């Protein structure tokens, strides 16, 4: 009887070792959902389900949607949007920044209401990108600018549609193409830049804008897990994990990932959800140990 358990243990260790080092086996652990209509952002809704913004054809109005992941399918939930980008939830609504210059508020029945439109902003709108919402329901939107180094801005929008300019490229020259936004407590926010690949911390009270890290290529999305680790996506198809915003970025290799857009953590807290814009697919990547 003594020998058999020893043999079983040995076999289990071998299997464990194989799983841990074989790239093929690791790739199989990453779940992929294909046939998504140009996904940009992914978020967990007020009901705990996974929602994704689908741009459809870029620069085409009316064909964008927010869809919901149900089992192995991605089904339309709210339609008639333009080029929906950043997606986030607050209380019982989803909020979407639309690249064509709108911010949409969507209830849990899929009814779409326009919170604000481009004409209401104090500056010319160029490319609305990410969205982030603080605990009071203030909606922050990044405008990534005209892709030629001008027009970058971050705005704050209240739940009744009042708009405040938080920071512009005229106030901080390092704000070139702000994309991913992530709150850090009440008064500071992380800002990831698409053109420079730099990560900054913005003090929302003093407007101090400080570089923390860099080298993130076409920086797109930011996410934080329950352990406080930071995840950064590069639209050129790379993912990184950092223990702190100032820490050393560790790459996460995902086979077949083409362009990683705006990421989030899954409802079970165990996966990084990655919309792949050019690959038209969603990746469920297990978090590192
Ligand atoms: Ca579209
Ligand atoms: Ca984005």
PDB file of C-alpha atoms and ligand atoms in Angstrom:
ATOM      1  CA  UNK A   1       0.000   0.000   0.000  1.00  0.00           C
ATOM      2  CA  UNK A   2       2.886   2.338   0.650  1.00  0.00           C
ATOM      3  CA  UNK A   3       4.186   2.230  -2.903  1.00  0.00           C
ATOM      4  CA  UNK A   4       0.981   3.107  -4.710  1.00  0.00           C
ATOM      5  CA  UNK A   5       0.391   6.553  -3.191  1.00  0.00           C
ATOM      6  CA  UNK A   6       4.053   7.417  -3.890  1.00  0.00           C
ATOM      7  CA  UNK A   7       3.614   6.526  -7.571  1.00  0.00           C
ATOM      8  CA  UNK A   8       0.420   8.553  -7.813  1.00  0.00           C
ATOM      9  CA  UNK A   9       2.139  11.570  -6.271  1.00  0.00           C
ATOM     10  CA  UNK A  10       5.023  11.249  -8.722  1.00  0.00           C
ATOM     11  CA  UNK A  11       2.639  11.139 -11.684  1.00  0.00           C
ATOM     12  CA  UNK A  12       0.750  14.163 -10.422  1.00  0.00           C
ATOM     13  CA  UNK A  13       3.949  16.126 -10.037  1.00  0.00           C
ATOM     14  CA  UNK A  14       4.937  15.244 -13.588  1.00  0.00           C
ATOM     15  CA  UNK A  15       1.576  16.395 -14.926  1.00  0.00           C
ATOM     16  CA  UNK A  16       1.827  19.594 -12.913  1.00  0.00           C
ATOM     17  CA  UNK A  17       5.286  20.289 -14.244  1.00  0.00           C
ATOM     18  CA  UNK A  18       4.132  19.688 -17.837  1.00  0.00           C
ATOM     19  CA  UNK A  19       1.208  22.097 -17.470  1.00  0.00           C
ATOM     20  CA  UNK A  20       3.421  24.755 -15.946  1.00  0.00           C
ATOM     21  CA  UNK A  21       6.072  24.899 -18.657  1.00  0.00           C
ATOM     22  CA  UNK A  22       4.466  23.808 -21.928  1.00  0.00           C
ATOM     23  CA  UNK A  23       3.464  26.857 -24.017  1.00  0.00           C
ATOM     24  CA  UNK A  24       0.904  24.702 -25.846  1.00  0.00           C
ATOM     25  CA  UNK A  25      -0.845  23.706 -22.661  1.00  0.00           C
ATOM     26  CA  UNK A  26      -0.723  27.259 -21.312  1.00  0.00           C
ATOM     27  CA  UNK A  27      -2.268  28.574 -24.538  1.00  0.00           C
ATOM     28  CA  UNK A  28      -5.116  26.082 -24.135  1.00  0.00           C
ATOM     29  CA  UNK A  29      -5.947  27.620 -20.761  1.00  0.00           C
ATOM     30  CA  UNK A  30      -6.645  30.953 -22.443  1.00  0.00           C
ATOM     31  CA  UNK A  31     -10.264  31.051 -23.623  1.00  0.00           C
ATOM     32  CA  UNK A  32     -10.979  32.851 -26.903  1.00  0.00           C
ATOM     33  CA  UNK A  33     -14.352  34.020 -28.245  1.00  0.00           C
ATOM     34  CA  UNK A  34     -14.273  34.788 -31.959  1.00  0.00           C
ATOM     35  CA  UNK A  35     -16.495  36.754 -34.334  1.00  0.00           C
ATOM     36  CA  UNK A  36     -16.840  39.900 -32.188  1.00  0.00           C
ATOM     37  CA  UNK A  37     -17.555  43.057 -34.216  1.00  0.00           C
ATOM     38  CA  UNK A  38     -14.403  45.101 -33.489  1.00  0.00           C
ATOM     39  CA  UNK A  39     -14.389  45.101 -29.673  1.00  0.00           C
ATOM     40  CA  UNK A  40     -12.793  48.055 -27.859  1.00  0.00           C
ATOM     41  CA  UNK A  41     -13.693  47.845 -24.179  1.00  0.00           C
ATOM     42  CA  UNK A  42     -14.999  45.251 -21.754  1.00  0.00           C
ATOM     43  CA  UNK A  43     -16.602  45.759 -18.345  1.00  0.00           C
ATOM     44  CA  UNK A  44     -18.589  43.972 -15.668  1.00  0.00           C
ATOM     45  CA  UNK A  45     -22.129  45.358 -15.525  1.00  0.00           C
ATOM     46  CA  UNK A  46     -24.266  46.173 -12.469  1.00  0.00           C
ATOM     47  CA  UNK A  47     -25.824  42.693 -12.843  1.00  0.00           C
ATOM     48  CA  UNK A  48     -22.415  40.971 -12.727  1.00  0.00           C
ATOM     49  CA  UNK A  49     -22.462  40.007 -16.414  1.00  0.00           C
ATOM     50  CA  UNK A  50     -19.671  40.806 -18.893  1.00  0.00           C
ATOM     51  CA  UNK A  51     -20.390  43.567 -21.414  1.00  0.00           C
ATOM     52  CA  UNK A  52     -18.309  44.564 -24.426  1.00  0.00           C
ATOM     53  CA  UNK A  53     -18.358  47.614 -26.702  1.00  0.00           C
ATOM     54  CA  UNK A  54     -18.448  46.712 -30.392  1.00  0.00           C
ATOM     55  CA  UNK A  55     -17.406  49.508 -32.747  1.00  0.00           C
ATOM     56  CA  UNK A  56     -18.695  47.730 -35.869  1.00  0.00           C
ATOM     57  CA  UNK A  57     -17.291  49.567 -38.861  1.00  0.00           C
ATOM     58  CA  UNK A  58     -15.013  52.379 -37.663  1.00  0.00           C
ATOM     59  CA  UNK A  59     -16.266  55.920 -38.450  1.00  0.00           C
ATOM     60  CA  UNK A  60     -19.671  54.500 -39.412  1.00  0.00           C
ATOM     61  CA  UNK A  61     -22.599  55.837 -37.395  1.00  0.00           C
ATOM     62  CA  UNK A  62     -25.367  53.712 -35.942  1.00  0.00           C
ATOM     63  CA  UNK A  63     -23.792  50.267 -36.292  1.00  0.00           C
ATOM     64  CA  UNK A  64     -22.048  50.200 -32.892  1.00  0.00           C
ATOM     65  CA  UNK A  65     -23.407  48.247 -29.947  1.00  0.00           C
ATOM     66  CA  UNK A  66     -22.897  47.136 -26.394  1.00  0.00           C
ATOM     67  CA  UNK A  67     -23.151  43.370 -26.273  1.00  0.00           C
ATOM     68  CA  UNK A  68     -23.380  40.926 -23.412  1.00  0.00           C
ATOM     69  CA  UNK A  69     -21.379  37.709 -23.036  1.00  0.00           C
ATOM     70  CA  UNK A  70     -23.758  34.781 -22.442  1.00  0.00           C
ATOM     71  CA  UNK A  71     -22.040  31.419 -22.225  1.00  0.00           C
ATOM     72  CA  UNK A  72     -20.056  31.073 -25.438  1.00  0.00           C
ATOM     73  CA  UNK A  73     -21.988  33.791 -27.272  1.00  0.00           C
ATOM     74  CA  UNK A  74     -21.757  37.562 -27.579  1.00  0.00           C
ATOM     75  CA  UNK A  75     -25.301  38.938 -27.997  1.00  0.00           C
ATOM     76  CA  UNK A  76     -26.388  42.540 -28.773  1.00  0.00           C
ATOM     77  CA  UNK A  77     -27.703  44.321 -25.697  1.00  0.00           C
ATOM     78  CA  UNK A  78     -27.907  48.018 -26.653  1.00  0.00           C
ATOM     79  CA  UNK A  79     -27.702  48.991 -30.332  1.00  0.00           C
ATOM     80  CA  UNK A  80     -27.667  52.102 -32.503  1.00  0.00           C
ATOM     81  CA  UNK A  81     -24.395  53.522 -31.159  1.00  0.00           C
ATOM     82  CA  UNK A  82     -21.647  54.980 -33.360  1.00  0.00           C
ATOM     83  CA  UNK A  83     -18.104  53.905 -32.403  1.00  0.00           C
ATOM     84  CA  UNK A  84     -18.495  52.952 -28.725  1.00  0.00           C
ATOM     85  CA  UNK A  85     -15.157  52.831 -26.905  1.00  0.00           C
ATOM     86  CA  UNK A  86     -14.695  52.989 -23.106  1.00  0.00           C
ATOM     87  CA  UNK A  87     -17.259  51.115 -21.034  1.00  0.00           C
ATOM     88  CA  UNK A  88     -17.847  51.206 -17.285  1.00  0.00           C
ATOM     89  CA  UNK A  89     -20.651  50.699 -14.758  1.00  0.00           C
ATOM     90  CA  UNK A  90     -21.950  52.842 -11.906  1.00  0.00           C
ATOM     91  CA  UNK A  91     -24.895  51.834  -9.725  1.00  0.00           C
ATOM     92  CA  UNK A  92     -27.544  50.403 -12.088  1.00  0.00           C
ATOM     93  CA  UNK A  93     -26.286  51.796 -15.412  1.00  0.00           C
ATOM     94  CA  UNK A  94     -23.549  51.253 -17.956  1.00  0.00           C
ATOM     95  CA  UNK A  95     -21.727  54.309 -19.305  1.00  0.00           C
ATOM     96  CA  UNK A  96     -20.078  54.417 -22.706  1.00  0.00           C
ATOM     97  CA  UNK A  97     -17.801  56.989 -24.321  1.00  0.00           C
ATOM     98  CA  UNK A  98     -18.411  57.035 -28.056  1.00  0.00           C
ATOM     99  CA  UNK A  99     -15.466  57.934 -30.275  1.00  0.00           C
ATOM    100  CA  UNK A 100     -17.818  60.126 -32.393  1.00  0.00           C
ATOM    101  CA  UNK A 101     -18.298  62.501 -29.428  1.00  0.00           C
ATOM    102  CA  UNK A 102     -21.126  61.212 -27.254  1.00  0.00           C
ATOM    103  CA  UNK A 103     -21.361  59.702 -23.783  1.00  0.00           C
ATOM    104  CA  UNK A 104     -24.220  57.211 -23.476  1.00  0.00           C
ATOM    105  CA  UNK A 105     -26.009  56.007 -20.337  1.00  0.00           C
ATOM    106  CA  UNK A 106     -27.630  52.576 -20.661  1.00  0.00           C
ATOM    107  CA  UNK A 107     -30.050  50.929 -18.244  1.00  0.00           C
ATOM    108  CA  UNK A 108     -30.195  47.197 -17.558  1.00  0.00           C
ATOM    109  CA  UNK A 109     -32.966  46.752 -20.144  1.00  0.00           C
ATOM    110  CA  UNK A 110     -30.662  48.070 -22.885  1.00  0.00           C
ATOM    111  CA  UNK A 111     -32.336  51.498 -23.206  1.00  0.00           C
ATOM    112  CA  UNK A 112     -29.813  54.082 -24.432  1.00  0.00           C
ATOM    113  CA  UNK A 113     -29.882  57.710 -23.329  1.00  0.00           C
ATOM    114  CA  UNK A 114     -27.393  60.398 -24.390  1.00  0.00           C
ATOM    115  CA  UNK A 115     -25.695  61.941 -21.351  1.00  0.00           C
ATOM    116  CA  UNK A 116     -23.719  64.536 -23.359  1.00  0.00           C
ATOM    117  CA  UNK A 117     -22.858  65.344 -26.972  1.00  0.00           C
ATOM    118  CA  UNK A 118     -19.719  66.833 -28.577  1.00  0.00           C
ATOM    119  CA  UNK A 119     -21.284  70.292 -29.050  1.00  0.00           C
ATOM    120  CA  UNK A 120     -21.608  70.756 -25.268  1.00  0.00           C
ATOM    121  CA  UNK A 121     -17.850  70.548 -24.622  1.00  0.00           C
ATOM    122  CA  UNK A 122     -15.716  73.666 -24.116  1.00  0.00           C
ATOM    123  CA  UNK A 123     -13.105  72.512 -26.688  1.00  0.00           C
ATOM    124  CA  UNK A 124     -13.223  70.788 -30.039  1.00  0.00           C
ATOM    125  CA  UNK A 125     -13.744  67.060 -29.564  1.00  0.00           C
ATOM    126  CA  UNK A 126     -11.426  64.724 -31.449  1.00  0.00           C
ATOM    127  CA  UNK A 127     -11.397  61.061 -30.303  1.00  0.00           C
ATOM    128  CA  UNK A 128     -13.250  60.038 -27.170  1.00  0.00           C
ATOM    129  CA  UNK A 129     -11.603  56.922 -25.809  1.00  0.00           C
ATOM    130  CA  UNK A 130     -11.689  55.528 -22.275  1.00  0.00           C
ATOM    131  CA  UNK A 131     -14.202  56.137 -19.507  1.00  0.00           C
ATOM    132  CA  UNK A 132     -13.775  55.883 -15.721  1.00  0.00           C
ATOM    133  CA  UNK A 133     -16.303  56.610 -12.982  1.00  0.00           C
ATOM    134  CA  UNK A 134     -15.517  57.631  -9.410  1.00  0.00           C
ATOM    135  CA  UNK A 135     -17.513  56.557  -6.360  1.00  0.00           C
ATOM    136  CA  UNK A 136     -19.715  59.693  -6.560  1.00  0.00           C
ATOM    137  CA  UNK A 137     -20.717  58.931 -10.152  1.00  0.00           C
ATOM    138  CA  UNK A 138     -18.484  61.513 -11.839  1.00  0.00           C
ATOM    139  CA  UNK A 139     -17.730  60.208 -15.320  1.00  0.00           C
ATOM    140  CA  UNK A 140     -14.197  60.840 -16.600  1.00  0.00           C
ATOM    141  CA  UNK A 141     -13.580  60.644 -20.345  1.00  0.00           C
ATOM    142  CA  UNK A 142     -10.252  60.738 -22.164  1.00  0.00           C
ATOM    143  CA  UNK A 143     -10.093  62.490 -25.523  1.00  0.00           C
ATOM    144  CA  UNK A 144      -7.060  61.001 -27.263  1.00  0.00           C
ATOM    145  CA  UNK A 145      -6.605  64.019 -29.538  1.00  0.00           C
ATOM    146  CA  UNK A 146      -6.153  64.162 -33.307  1.00  0.00           C
ATOM    147  CA  UNK A 147      -3.333  61.521 -33.451  1.00  0.00           C
ATOM    148  CA  UNK A 148      -0.970  64.314 -34.550  1.00  0.00           C
ATOM    149  CA  UNK A 149      -0.144  65.442 -31.020  1.00  0.00           C
ATOM    150  CA  UNK A 150      -2.935  68.012 -30.518  1.00  0.00           C
ATOM    151  CA  UNK A 151      -6.244  68.015 -28.694  1.00  0.00           C
ATOM    152  CA  UNK A 152      -5.554  65.564 -25.862  1.00  0.00           C
ATOM    153  CA  UNK A 153      -7.848  66.162 -22.877  1.00  0.00           C
ATOM    154  CA  UNK A 154      -9.609  64.617 -19.900  1.00  0.00           C
ATOM    155  CA  UNK A 155     -13.135  65.723 -18.963  1.00  0.00           C
ATOM    156  CA  UNK A 156     -15.365  65.178 -15.938  1.00  0.00           C
ATOM    157  CA  UNK A 157     -19.116  64.807 -16.471  1.00  0.00           C
ATOM    158  CA  UNK A 158     -21.628  64.739 -13.622  1.00  0.00           C
ATOM    159  CA  UNK A 159     -24.698  62.502 -13.647  1.00  0.00           C
ATOM    160  CA  UNK A 160     -26.810  65.509 -14.702  1.00  0.00           C
ATOM    161  CA  UNK A 161     -24.528  66.239 -17.672  1.00  0.00           C
ATOM    162  CA  UNK A 162     -22.404  69.117 -16.351  1.00  0.00           C
ATOM    163  CA  UNK A 163     -18.991  69.098 -18.033  1.00  0.00           C
ATOM    164  CA  UNK A 164     -15.676  70.242 -16.483  1.00  0.00           C
ATOM    165  CA  UNK A 165     -12.296  70.202 -18.188  1.00  0.00           C
ATOM    166  CA  UNK A 166      -9.904  68.267 -15.921  1.00  0.00           C
ATOM    167  CA  UNK A 167      -6.661  68.592 -17.917  1.00  0.00           C
ATOM    168  CA  UNK A 168      -5.666  69.544 -21.464  1.00  0.00           C
ATOM    169  CA  UNK A 169      -2.511  69.298 -23.566  1.00  0.00           C
ATOM    170  CA  UNK A 170      -2.177  73.077 -23.148  1.00  0.00           C
ATOM    171  CA  UNK A 171      -1.890  72.677 -19.366  1.00  0.00           C
ATOM    172  CA  UNK A 172       0.365  69.588 -19.455  1.00  0.00           C
ATOM    173  CA  UNK A 173       2.444  69.006 -22.591  1.00  0.00           C
ATOM    174  CA  UNK A 174       2.987  65.344 -21.560  1.00  0.00           C
ATOM    175  CA  UNK A 175      -0.747  64.738 -22.091  1.00  0.00           C
ATOM    176  CA  UNK A 176      -0.529  63.763 -25.760  1.00  0.00           C
ATOM    177  CA  UNK A 177      -3.059  60.982 -26.432  1.00  0.00           C
ATOM    178  CA  UNK A 178      -4.663  60.046 -23.105  1.00  0.00           C
ATOM    179  CA  UNK A 179      -6.353  56.677 -23.356  1.00  0.00           C
ATOM    180  CA  UNK A 180      -6.704  54.311 -20.355  1.00  0.00           C
ATOM    181  CA  UNK A 181      -7.944  55.908 -17.110  1.00  0.00           C
ATOM    182  CA  UNK A 182      -8.012  54.228 -13.694  1.00  0.00           C
ATOM    183  CA  UNK A 183      -8.968  55.836 -10.365  1.00  0.00           C
ATOM    184  CA  UNK A 184      -6.598  55.427  -7.408  1.00  0.00           C
ATOM    185  CA  UNK A 185      -8.690  56.280  -4.383  1.00  0.00           C
ATOM    186  CA  UNK A 186     -10.646  59.569  -4.449  1.00  0.00           C
ATOM    187  CA  UNK A 187      -8.205  62.172  -5.654  1.00  0.00           C
ATOM    188  CA  UNK A 188      -5.750  60.637  -8.075  1.00  0.00           C
ATOM    189  CA  UNK A 189      -6.038  58.835 -11.374  1.00  0.00           C
ATOM    190  CA  UNK A 190      -3.673  56.809 -13.542  1.00  0.00           C
ATOM    191  CA  UNK A 191      -3.514  57.915 -17.203  1.00  0.00           C
ATOM    192  CA  UNK A 192      -2.023  55.764 -19.975  1.00  0.00           C
ATOM    193  CA  UNK A 193      -0.951  57.427 -23.232  1.00  0.00           C
ATOM    194  CA  UNK A 194      -1.465  55.887 -26.669  1.00  0.00           C
ATOM    195  CA  UNK A 195       1.207  57.939 -28.471  1.00  0.00           C
ATOM    196  CA  UNK A 196       4.007  58.041 -25.890  1.00  0.00           C
ATOM    197  CA  UNK A 197       3.339  54.707 -24.124  1.00  0.00           C
ATOM    198  CA  UNK A 198       3.835  56.506 -20.800  1.00  0.00           C
ATOM    199  CA  UNK A 199       1.911  55.994 -17.571  1.00  0.00           C
ATOM    200  CA  UNK A 200       1.188  59.105 -15.473  1.00  0.00           C
ATOM    201  CA  UNK A 201      -0.516  59.875 -12.195  1.00  0.00           C
ATOM    202  CA  UNK A 202      -2.906  62.835 -12.275  1.00  0.00           C
ATOM    203  CA  UNK A 203      -3.755  64.602  -9.033  1.00  0.00           C
ATOM    204  CA  UNK A 204      -7.351  65.688  -9.657  1.00  0.00           C
ATOM    205  CA  UNK A 205      -7.143  68.534  -7.119  1.00  0.00           C
ATOM    206  CA  UNK A 206      -3.763  70.093  -7.951  1.00  0.00           C
ATOM    207  CA  UNK A 207      -3.540  68.966 -11.626  1.00  0.00           C
ATOM    208  CA  UNK A 208       0.020  67.722 -10.958  1.00  0.00           C
ATOM    209  CA  UNK A 209       0.712  65.236 -13.757  1.00  0.00           C
ATOM    210  CA  UNK A 210       3.653  62.965 -12.967  1.00  0.00           C
ATOM    211  CA  UNK A 211       5.251  60.254 -15.098  1.00  0.00           C
ATOM    212  CA  UNK A 212       5.477  56.913 -13.275  1.00  0.00           C
ATOM    213  CA  UNK A 213       6.441  54.441 -15.983  1.00  0.00           C
ATOM    214  CA  UNK A 214       6.835  54.019 -19.740  1.00  0.00           C
ATOM    215  CA  UNK A 215       7.501  51.712 -22.650  1.00  0.00           C
ATOM    216  CA  UNK A 216       3.910  50.521 -23.053  1.00  0.00           C
ATOM    217  CA  UNK A 217       3.858  51.028 -26.839  1.00  0.00           C
ATOM    218  CA  UNK A 218       0.405  52.136 -27.976  1.00  0.00           C
ATOM    219  CA  UNK A 219      -0.913  52.262 -24.410  1.00  0.00           C
ATOM    220  CA  UNK A 220      -4.600  51.448 -24.249  1.00  0.00           C
ATOM    221  CA  UNK A 221      -6.231  49.910 -21.173  1.00  0.00           C
ATOM    222  CA  UNK A 222      -5.638  49.747 -17.410  1.00  0.00           C
ATOM    223  CA  UNK A 223      -7.051  47.303 -14.852  1.00  0.00           C
ATOM    224  CA  UNK A 224      -6.363  46.363 -11.229  1.00  0.00           C
ATOM    225  CA  UNK A 225      -6.919  42.976  -9.597  1.00  0.00           C
ATOM    226  CA  UNK A 226      -8.037  42.206  -6.030  1.00  0.00           C
ATOM    227  CA  UNK A 227      -4.386  41.983  -4.931  1.00  0.00           C
ATOM    228  CA  UNK A 228      -3.735  45.501  -6.205  1.00  0.00           C
ATOM    229  CA  UNK A 229      -1.621  44.440  -9.176  1.00  0.00           C
ATOM    230  CA  UNK A 230      -1.862  46.705 -12.211  1.00  0.00           C
ATOM    231  CA  UNK A 231      -2.472  45.393 -15.756  1.00  0.00           C
ATOM    232  CA  UNK A 232      -1.563  47.444 -18.821  1.00  0.00           C
ATOM    233  CA  UNK A 233      -2.500  46.732 -22.442  1.00  0.00           C
ATOM    234  CA  UNK A 234      -0.607  47.840 -25.542  1.00  0.00           C
ATOM    235  CA  UNK A 235      -2.764  48.062 -28.686  1.00  0.00           C
ATOM    236  CA  UNK A 236       0.126  46.447 -30.583  1.00  0.00           C
ATOM    237  CA  UNK A 237      -0.867  43.176 -28.894  1.00  0.00           C
ATOM    238  CA  UNK A 238       1.027  43.142 -25.600  1.00  0.00           C
ATOM    239  CA  UNK A 239      -0.039  42.824 -21.981  1.00  0.00           C
ATOM    240  CA  UNK A 240       1.898  43.617 -18.800  1.00  0.00           C
ATOM    241  CA  UNK A 241       1.434  43.094 -15.071  1.00  0.00           C
ATOM    242  CA  UNK A 242       3.066  45.346 -12.451  1.00  0.00           C
ATOM    243  CA  UNK A 243       3.118  45.029  -8.661  1.00  0.00           C
ATOM    244  CA  UNK A 244       2.861  48.819  -8.397  1.00  0.00           C
ATOM    245  CA  UNK A 245       2.392  51.568 -11.038  1.00  0.00           C
ATOM    246  CA  UNK A 246       6.084  52.446 -10.661  1.00  0.00           C
ATOM    247  CA  UNK A 247       7.217  48.795 -10.681  1.00  0.00           C
ATOM    248  CA  UNK A 248       8.919  46.700 -13.345  1.00  0.00           C
ATOM    249  CA  UNK A 249       6.436  45.599 -16.054  1.00  0.00           C
ATOM    250  CA  UNK A 250       6.315  41.818 -16.529  1.00  0.00           C
ATOM    251  CA  UNK A 251       5.010  40.761 -19.955  1.00  0.00           C
ATOM    252  CA  UNK A 252       2.084  38.311 -20.209  1.00  0.00           C
ATOM    253  CA  UNK A 253       2.393  36.327 -23.439  1.00  0.00           C
ATOM    254  CA  UNK A 254      -0.875  35.508 -25.222  1.00  0.00           C
ATOM    255  CA  UNK A 255      -0.631  33.610 -28.492  1.00  0.00           C
ATOM    256  CA  UNK A 256      -2.819  35.003 -31.289  1.00  0.00           C
ATOM    257  CA  UNK A 257      -3.515  38.363 -29.653  1.00  0.00           C
ATOM    258  CA  UNK A 258      -3.348  41.085 -32.339  1.00  0.00           C
ATOM    259  CA  UNK A 259      -4.417  44.382 -30.732  1.00  0.00           C
ATOM    260  CA  UNK A 260      -5.199  44.536 -27.029  1.00  0.00           C
ATOM    261  CA  UNK A 261      -7.670  47.350 -26.349  1.00  0.00           C
ATOM    262  CA  UNK A 262      -9.350  48.266 -23.047  1.00  0.00           C
ATOM    263  CA  UNK A 263      -9.109  45.472 -20.455  1.00  0.00           C
ATOM    264  CA  UNK A 264     -10.805  44.518 -17.200  1.00  0.00           C
ATOM    265  CA  UNK A 265     -10.848  41.738 -14.567  1.00  0.00           C
ATOM    266  CA  UNK A 266     -13.526  39.028 -14.852  1.00  0.00           C
ATOM    267  CA  UNK A 267     -16.420  38.843 -12.341  1.00  0.00           C
ATOM    268  CA  UNK A 268     -14.790  35.780 -10.696  1.00  0.00           C
ATOM    269  CA  UNK A 269     -11.547  37.763 -10.250  1.00  0.00           C
ATOM    270  CA  UNK A 270      -9.467  35.081 -11.956  1.00  0.00           C
ATOM    271  CA  UNK A 271      -9.112  36.279 -15.554  1.00  0.00           C
ATOM    272  CA  UNK A 272      -7.962  39.323 -17.461  1.00  0.00           C
ATOM    273  CA  UNK A 273     -10.584  40.069 -20.142  1.00  0.00           C
ATOM    274  CA  UNK A 274      -8.983  41.417 -23.309  1.00  0.00           C
ATOM    275  CA  UNK A 275     -10.873  42.799 -26.340  1.00  0.00           C
ATOM    276  CA  UNK A 276      -8.817  42.295 -29.509  1.00  0.00           C
ATOM    277  CA  UNK A 277      -9.891  45.045 -31.935  1.00  0.00           C
ATOM    278  CA  UNK A 278      -8.159  43.840 -35.096  1.00  0.00           C
ATOM    279  CA  UNK A 279      -8.446  40.148 -34.265  1.00  0.00           C
ATOM    280  CA  UNK A 280     -12.223  40.590 -33.662  1.00  0.00           C
ATOM    281  CA  UNK A 281     -12.075  38.335 -30.615  1.00  0.00           C
ATOM    282  CA  UNK A 282     -12.150  38.340 -26.812  1.00  0.00           C
ATOM    283  CA  UNK A 283      -9.473  36.663 -24.681  1.00  0.00           C
ATOM    284  CA  UNK A 284      -9.979  35.345 -21.150  1.00  0.00           C
ATOM    285  CA  UNK A 285      -6.413  35.220 -19.808  1.00  0.00           C
ATOM    286  CA  UNK A 286      -5.809  33.527 -16.425  1.00  0.00           C
ATOM    287  CA  UNK A 287      -4.177  35.964 -13.978  1.00  0.00           C
ATOM    288  CA  UNK A 288      -0.571  35.182 -13.091  1.00  0.00           C
ATOM    289  CA  UNK A 289       0.022  33.270  -9.822  1.00  0.00           C
TER     290      UNK A 289
HETATM  291 CA1  LIG B   1     -19.285  52.204 -35.985  1.00  0.00          CA
HETATM  292 CA1  LIG B   2      -9.176  52.559 -25.253  1.00  0.00          CA
END
